[in-house]
Amino acid sequence: MLSVMDLQGNTEPLVDFQQYTRKRKVNGEKTISMTVVPSENNKHAFPLIGEETTITHGDDEYIIKKYSAKSLGNKYIKRIDGVHKFYVDMINKQQEKVHNGSITFQSYMNLVFENTGYTFATIDSFPAREFDNLGNDNRLSMLEKGLKRFKAEMELVGKQVRFKKMVGNDTDFQFRYGHNIKSIEESCDTTNLATVIRGEGADGITAYYRSPNADIFGEIDAPPVMDERFTSKESLLEEMKARLEDTPLFSAKIDFADLRAAGYPYTVPNEGDRVFVIYEPMNDLILETRILDIDETFDDDLNPIKTTVTLANHKKSFADVVFDNTQKQLGKIINDDGIVRNDVLDQAVQIATEAIKNARTELQFPNEGGIWAVDKDDPNKVVVYNSAGLGVSKDGGQTFGNAITGEGIVAEAIMAGLMYGVNIIQDDGQGGKIELINGVLRTFLNDIPVMKVDEKGLTMFNSSNGGEAGTLRDSQLINDKSKKGISLNSATDFISIGFGRSGGNDFPILHGSKYNKKTSLYRYTPSGNTGFLYAEHNKTTIYAGNGDGRRKFIELKRNTSTNADVFLHYNLHPLGNSEGYNQFYFNCDGYFTGWVSASNVINRSLEKYKTDISKLNVNALSILLNADLYEYKLKSDIENGIDYVNYGLVIGADYNTPEEFLSPEKEGINSYKHRTLNTKAIQELAEENKQLRNEVDDLREGLMNALKRIKALENAG
């Protein structure tokens, strides 16, 4: 039975109506129209009919948006057109929030449905999309944009909207058009027919597609797809196929009774059902059509007396078909869809309970149909099976918290060894929620994000305002991307790793701060942490400490006057380990203003460290002889109260120090070169000494020969 309710809430049953029709579309849209004639039976309801009046048909409420009254003799009749209340509620609700950038389907629909009184459920997965200035609009307009961009369809069940990629059933039914079914209206449009399409995406990606229908219609080029948002050939090709209109746009309005007589498998037509049409005028071209519109005419008892369906193969989105104008105008309504959800139990339980209880009244249990199974020990435990579904109740059938109906499955608890599903949402109704949607895991507490796991890694959020705190994710080296690893990044003031408990970090081991530009490394002790390394803006300090507190151990500090030199301040005991041996390696230049004492200083001289090797060919002795040696005192010694005389070379304009002794920056003496030149000079002196010795030996030999001849002459005389 129909009922009517005016704006003051007065409600009366509505009878004696004529020409009552209802239109259902694949996008979930429902509209009604009727003529009401005044009579004795509707004398209380007739005055309530007017603008914004609510007409109720079963579980659906319609708001009268077009109303007219016409005189007929001494009476007047009323003609009304109504739109489902859902669309009126959605267009009258604004979303003031604005979002820019990428957004998931779930987050998008949260913006659409929050604080509307409606819930939604998503079965199929939809990839995230980019939006600019999303929001600051009415909810119906946002819903239209979302359905179009995400390529989704919807259906409305009670107060719940369900989404998936395509609603309706695959019937596998086909008929030869023009033979066993005659159409009331028909159209066939080839204006935009094309069979070949090309595309280009990011980084020079290209793709080409030729439809099999090119064998029928020939190769007809479609406008190319040029879009750098596509980063793979597969996604680009998918978009190209979606845009290609390679079959004629076919539409036919058919009496459903004829369709049933031809073998259509369902007693009642469903929005979105797929039907194959063999279209003889185009060489038996097989068209996959869908039931887009269903027009039903009812009698006074609300029994359908005539039903027509519109079959079409339009490829454009159903959002385009319906949402021509949603800016505060309800001439067209919304898009389509169908989906099952089991995360908001209150709404699902209400739907399932109503369906099963209505079926019980209809079947008149237990004598005339259906089965009630009642626990012998506890009559409140009831299992009901009927044409509406299967329900399990713990309160004698008042509600069914666990049920299976045509709308889906609801349960208070599910125990399973393995569960498959696209999207899972757990909501305690008090701000605690876990979402697993499209492979992305999110958790919430007090309606504030706590954690998210997606392609960017594990992201944690601030518990007070829900802002991003930091991310743990896979990483790679900037200068060598083949080197993979893991990184922990802070999005706020600091990063800290250590021992602690929930809500704090009492004993950090590593603490890096953005606000004071300081990184600290701590040593953990039972009584508390002791910091022993601090890296700051221009210095790094290492501390040593025990019972007597901290004391500076080593400090590396940048020379702010030159922005180049690094000074090492240290307080070291003699270096060494338990074996009395240790090594320090410096792969850099070092500058020391104090004493350097070592038992041995070794210059690494392996061939592998050197290049451009050749024998030294200089007169080292001459270089050494050209050097002036001085005695001097160090200024640092004098400043520290040390009166000590040194001997050596001095570098300066007025001092004679050979160029060959100098270090690369010409501010010091290269001791290794100095020692090498000394060695070369010794070799030169040795060679010179050898020559002199040979000459002395020759002179000695000549002298001895001369003495022998003199003696011989003396003996002869």
XYZ file of C-alpha atoms in Angstrom, residues 182-503:
322
model
C 9.161 -6.729 -31.759
C 10.367 -3.436 -30.339
C 8.221 -0.520 -29.290
C 11.024 1.903 -30.155
C 14.461 1.330 -31.663
C 17.528 3.312 -32.737
C 20.948 2.563 -34.223
C 23.655 5.251 -34.364
C 27.027 4.886 -36.155
C 28.025 8.561 -35.982
C 31.070 7.934 -33.792
C 31.890 4.423 -35.011
C 35.642 3.670 -35.176
C 37.682 0.467 -35.324
C 41.326 1.591 -34.965
C 42.909 3.683 -32.208
C 46.422 4.786 -31.273
C 47.785 6.126 -28.024
C 50.842 7.716 -26.407
C 51.644 7.887 -22.698
C 54.544 8.967 -20.506
C 58.207 8.424 -21.469
C 57.390 7.757 -25.112
C 55.093 4.759 -24.460
C 52.960 3.999 -27.530
C 50.166 1.517 -28.241
C 47.952 0.463 -31.142
C 44.637 -1.420 -31.162
C 42.582 -2.756 -34.068
C 39.076 -3.973 -33.258
C 37.893 -7.281 -34.735
C 34.936 -5.280 -36.080
C 37.345 -3.661 -38.529
C 36.761 -6.784 -40.648
C 33.094 -5.741 -40.910
C 33.239 -1.934 -41.088
C 36.792 -1.419 -42.329
C 39.567 0.485 -40.548
C 38.108 3.733 -39.180
C 40.457 5.853 -37.052
C 39.365 7.107 -33.650
C 40.868 10.218 -32.007
C 44.189 9.162 -30.407
C 44.714 8.965 -26.655
C 47.538 11.356 -25.699
C 47.913 11.335 -21.923
C 51.156 11.310 -19.884
C 49.299 10.019 -16.819
C 49.590 6.515 -18.301
C 52.969 5.083 -17.306
C 52.555 1.541 -18.699
C 51.505 0.175 -22.051
C 48.903 -2.079 -20.422
C 47.034 0.790 -18.715
C 47.247 2.918 -21.861
C 45.827 0.088 -23.985
C 43.004 -0.459 -21.502
C 42.019 3.210 -21.726
C 42.178 3.123 -25.526
C 39.822 0.141 -25.695
C 37.446 1.856 -23.260
C 37.267 4.959 -25.462
C 36.905 3.110 -28.766
C 33.301 2.941 -29.964
C 33.665 -0.059 -32.287
C 29.991 -1.102 -32.428
C 26.916 0.903 -33.431
C 25.035 2.482 -30.539
C 21.936 0.296 -30.394
C 18.831 0.925 -28.299
C 15.442 -0.803 -28.251
C 12.434 -0.517 -25.944
C 10.743 -3.922 -25.593
C 7.686 -5.252 -23.792
C 9.074 -7.460 -21.033
C 6.331 -10.030 -21.598
C 7.730 -10.615 -25.109
C 11.242 -10.906 -23.711
C 10.050 -13.502 -21.191
C 8.256 -15.422 -23.929
C 11.506 -15.530 -25.916
C 13.233 -17.292 -23.047
C 14.548 -14.550 -20.746
C 15.450 -16.468 -17.531
C 14.239 -14.022 -14.857
C 10.635 -13.394 -13.810
C 11.366 -9.784 -12.867
C 13.812 -7.658 -14.891
C 16.941 -6.408 -13.131
C 18.767 -3.201 -13.897
C 22.065 -3.885 -15.648
C 21.317 -7.454 -16.811
C 23.374 -8.403 -19.874
C 21.561 -9.648 -23.004
C 23.138 -10.544 -26.366
C 21.338 -9.257 -29.464
C 22.002 -10.718 -32.923
C 21.506 -7.718 -35.216
C 20.717 -9.018 -38.712
C 20.906 -5.682 -40.606
C 24.683 -5.702 -39.986
C 25.626 -9.248 -40.985
C 24.428 -10.837 -37.756
C 26.596 -8.527 -35.632
C 26.447 -9.691 -32.003
C 25.834 -6.773 -29.640
C 26.186 -7.074 -25.872
C 23.385 -4.936 -24.487
C 22.184 -4.183 -20.982
C 18.846 -3.393 -19.437
C 19.267 0.318 -18.787
C 15.689 1.399 -18.033
C 12.680 -0.435 -16.591
C 9.240 1.223 -16.820
C 6.538 -0.394 -14.683
C 2.822 0.412 -14.541
C 0.883 -0.734 -11.420
C -2.785 -1.330 -10.648
C -4.564 -0.262 -7.448
C -3.126 -3.275 -5.590
C 0.429 -2.412 -6.736
C 0.623 -5.403 -9.053
C 2.600 -4.707 -12.253
C 0.242 -4.695 -15.242
C 2.767 -3.629 -17.879
C 6.571 -3.586 -17.923
C 8.843 -2.298 -20.658
C 12.632 -2.508 -20.673
C 15.205 -0.558 -22.668
C 18.132 -2.560 -24.025
C 21.198 -0.587 -25.088
C 24.917 -1.009 -25.589
C 25.937 2.567 -24.851
C 29.574 2.662 -23.786
C 29.529 6.084 -22.213
C 29.399 6.040 -18.430
C 26.018 5.878 -16.803
C 27.019 8.944 -14.868
C 27.050 10.809 -18.207
C 23.585 9.492 -19.020
C 22.026 10.593 -15.761
C 23.987 13.429 -14.175
C 23.492 16.115 -16.786
C 22.797 18.736 -14.126
C 23.247 18.230 -10.401
C 23.757 21.829 -9.351
C 20.656 22.058 -7.197
C 18.429 20.713 -10.015
C 16.761 17.316 -10.028
C 15.796 17.036 -13.691
C 18.250 14.085 -13.909
C 19.285 11.952 -10.963
C 22.360 9.811 -10.476
C 24.507 6.967 -11.576
C 24.097 3.243 -11.015
C 25.793 0.480 -8.994
C 25.439 -2.644 -6.919
C 27.620 -3.867 -4.043
C 27.585 -5.934 -0.845
C 28.920 -4.670 2.483
C 29.215 -6.334 5.856
C 31.166 -3.797 7.862
C 28.318 -1.610 9.187
C 26.283 -4.269 10.952
C 23.428 -2.139 12.296
C 22.215 -1.174 8.821
C 22.774 -4.651 7.366
C 20.973 -6.350 10.261
C 18.005 -4.022 9.829
C 17.722 -4.821 6.106
C 18.052 -8.588 6.602
C 15.604 -8.642 9.530
C 12.961 -6.718 7.597
C 13.317 -8.987 4.551
C 12.938 -12.218 6.504
C 10.057 -10.987 8.693
C 8.150 -9.746 5.635
C 8.613 -13.140 4.013
C 7.257 -14.843 7.124
C 4.067 -12.747 6.993
C 3.695 -13.555 3.306
C 4.276 -17.298 3.656
C 2.299 -17.663 6.897
C 4.717 -19.887 8.693
C 4.813 -22.780 9.410
C 1.769 -24.213 7.659
C 1.983 -22.576 4.241
C 5.673 -22.368 3.544
C 9.109 -21.769 4.898
C 10.836 -23.464 7.793
C 11.336 -22.287 11.364
C 13.870 -24.262 13.432
C 13.440 -23.568 17.175
C 15.848 -24.739 19.868
C 13.983 -27.123 22.225
C 15.784 -25.789 25.285
C 15.798 -22.112 24.338
C 12.926 -20.908 22.065
C 14.778 -17.600 21.534
C 17.261 -19.427 19.322
C 15.586 -19.576 15.924
C 16.761 -20.415 12.403
C 14.440 -19.277 9.603
C 14.618 -20.379 5.955
C 12.283 -18.922 3.363
C 12.230 -17.305 -0.076
C 13.907 -14.164 1.295
C 16.903 -15.965 2.722
C 18.343 -17.758 5.712
C 18.391 -16.039 9.109
C 19.652 -16.896 12.607
C 18.081 -15.101 15.574
C 18.800 -15.073 19.313
C 15.661 -13.142 20.322
C 12.877 -15.328 18.963
C 12.924 -13.797 15.492
C 12.732 -10.143 16.497
C 16.039 -9.426 14.767
C 18.424 -11.483 12.667
C 22.004 -10.568 13.449
C 23.242 -13.372 11.201
C 21.569 -13.738 7.834
C 21.942 -14.554 4.153
C 19.619 -12.704 1.778
C 19.685 -11.609 -1.834
C 21.376 -8.412 -0.659
C 24.388 -10.214 0.813
C 25.644 -11.746 4.062
C 25.677 -10.154 7.521
C 27.165 -11.709 10.624
C 28.001 -10.742 14.182
C 31.058 -13.018 14.104
C 32.773 -15.015 11.367
C 35.300 -17.769 12.097
C 37.174 -19.171 9.131
C 40.483 -20.802 8.332
C 40.689 -18.844 5.067
C 38.645 -15.902 3.811
C 38.765 -14.324 0.371
C 37.515 -10.814 -0.296
C 38.374 -7.602 -2.089
C 37.663 -5.112 0.691
C 37.310 -5.607 4.446
C 36.203 -2.971 6.979
C 35.931 -3.506 10.733
C 34.197 -0.709 12.626
C 33.376 -0.740 16.344
C 31.082 2.274 15.962
C 33.127 4.275 18.479
C 35.860 5.601 16.240
C 37.929 2.421 16.124
C 38.237 1.023 12.613
C 40.410 -1.203 10.424
C 40.177 -0.963 6.630
C 41.714 -3.291 4.060
C 40.759 -1.805 0.710
C 42.482 -2.276 -2.643
C 45.518 -3.720 -0.872
C 45.845 -0.701 1.466
C 45.592 -1.285 5.230
C 44.453 1.572 7.495
C 43.678 1.711 11.204
C 41.820 4.409 13.159
C 41.291 5.190 16.834
C 38.794 7.825 17.954
C 38.273 8.505 14.225
C 41.927 9.596 13.953
C 44.287 7.724 11.596
C 46.836 5.585 13.429
C 48.605 3.571 10.736
C 48.584 3.004 6.978
C 50.351 0.344 4.914
C 50.483 0.974 1.159
C 52.976 1.224 -1.711
C 54.808 3.978 0.213
C 55.512 1.700 3.172
C 54.295 1.809 6.781
C 53.077 5.292 7.697
C 52.324 6.290 11.298
C 50.136 9.259 12.261
C 50.064 11.710 15.160
C 47.566 10.485 17.765
C 46.384 14.018 18.593
C 45.614 15.483 15.170
C 46.019 12.626 12.670
C 48.900 14.316 10.862
C 51.589 12.171 9.298
C 54.375 11.348 11.772
C 56.738 9.235 9.700
C 57.210 6.320 7.323
C 59.130 3.043 7.318
C 59.704 1.939 3.751
C 62.032 0.346 1.218
C 64.745 2.624 -0.101
C 67.703 2.895 -2.449
C 70.934 4.865 -2.616
C 70.712 8.190 -4.426
C 74.005 7.698 -6.248
C 73.495 3.965 -6.940
C 69.874 2.906 -7.257
C 70.871 -0.747 -7.611
C 71.686 -0.725 -3.888
C 68.463 -1.427 -1.964
C 67.661 -1.080 1.724
C 65.129 0.244 4.218
C 64.642 3.757 5.573
C 62.808 5.311 8.507
C 61.706 8.876 7.810
C 60.131 11.451 10.131
C 57.601 13.911 8.725
C 57.669 16.172 11.799
C 60.207 17.368 14.398
C 62.412 14.425 15.297
C 63.143 10.738 14.939
C 63.952 8.570 17.945
C 64.839 4.893 18.359
C 65.140 3.329 21.779
C 63.505 1.651 24.755
C 60.121 2.968 25.865
C 56.433 2.304 26.249
C 53.189 3.412 24.622
C 52.838 7.184 24.576
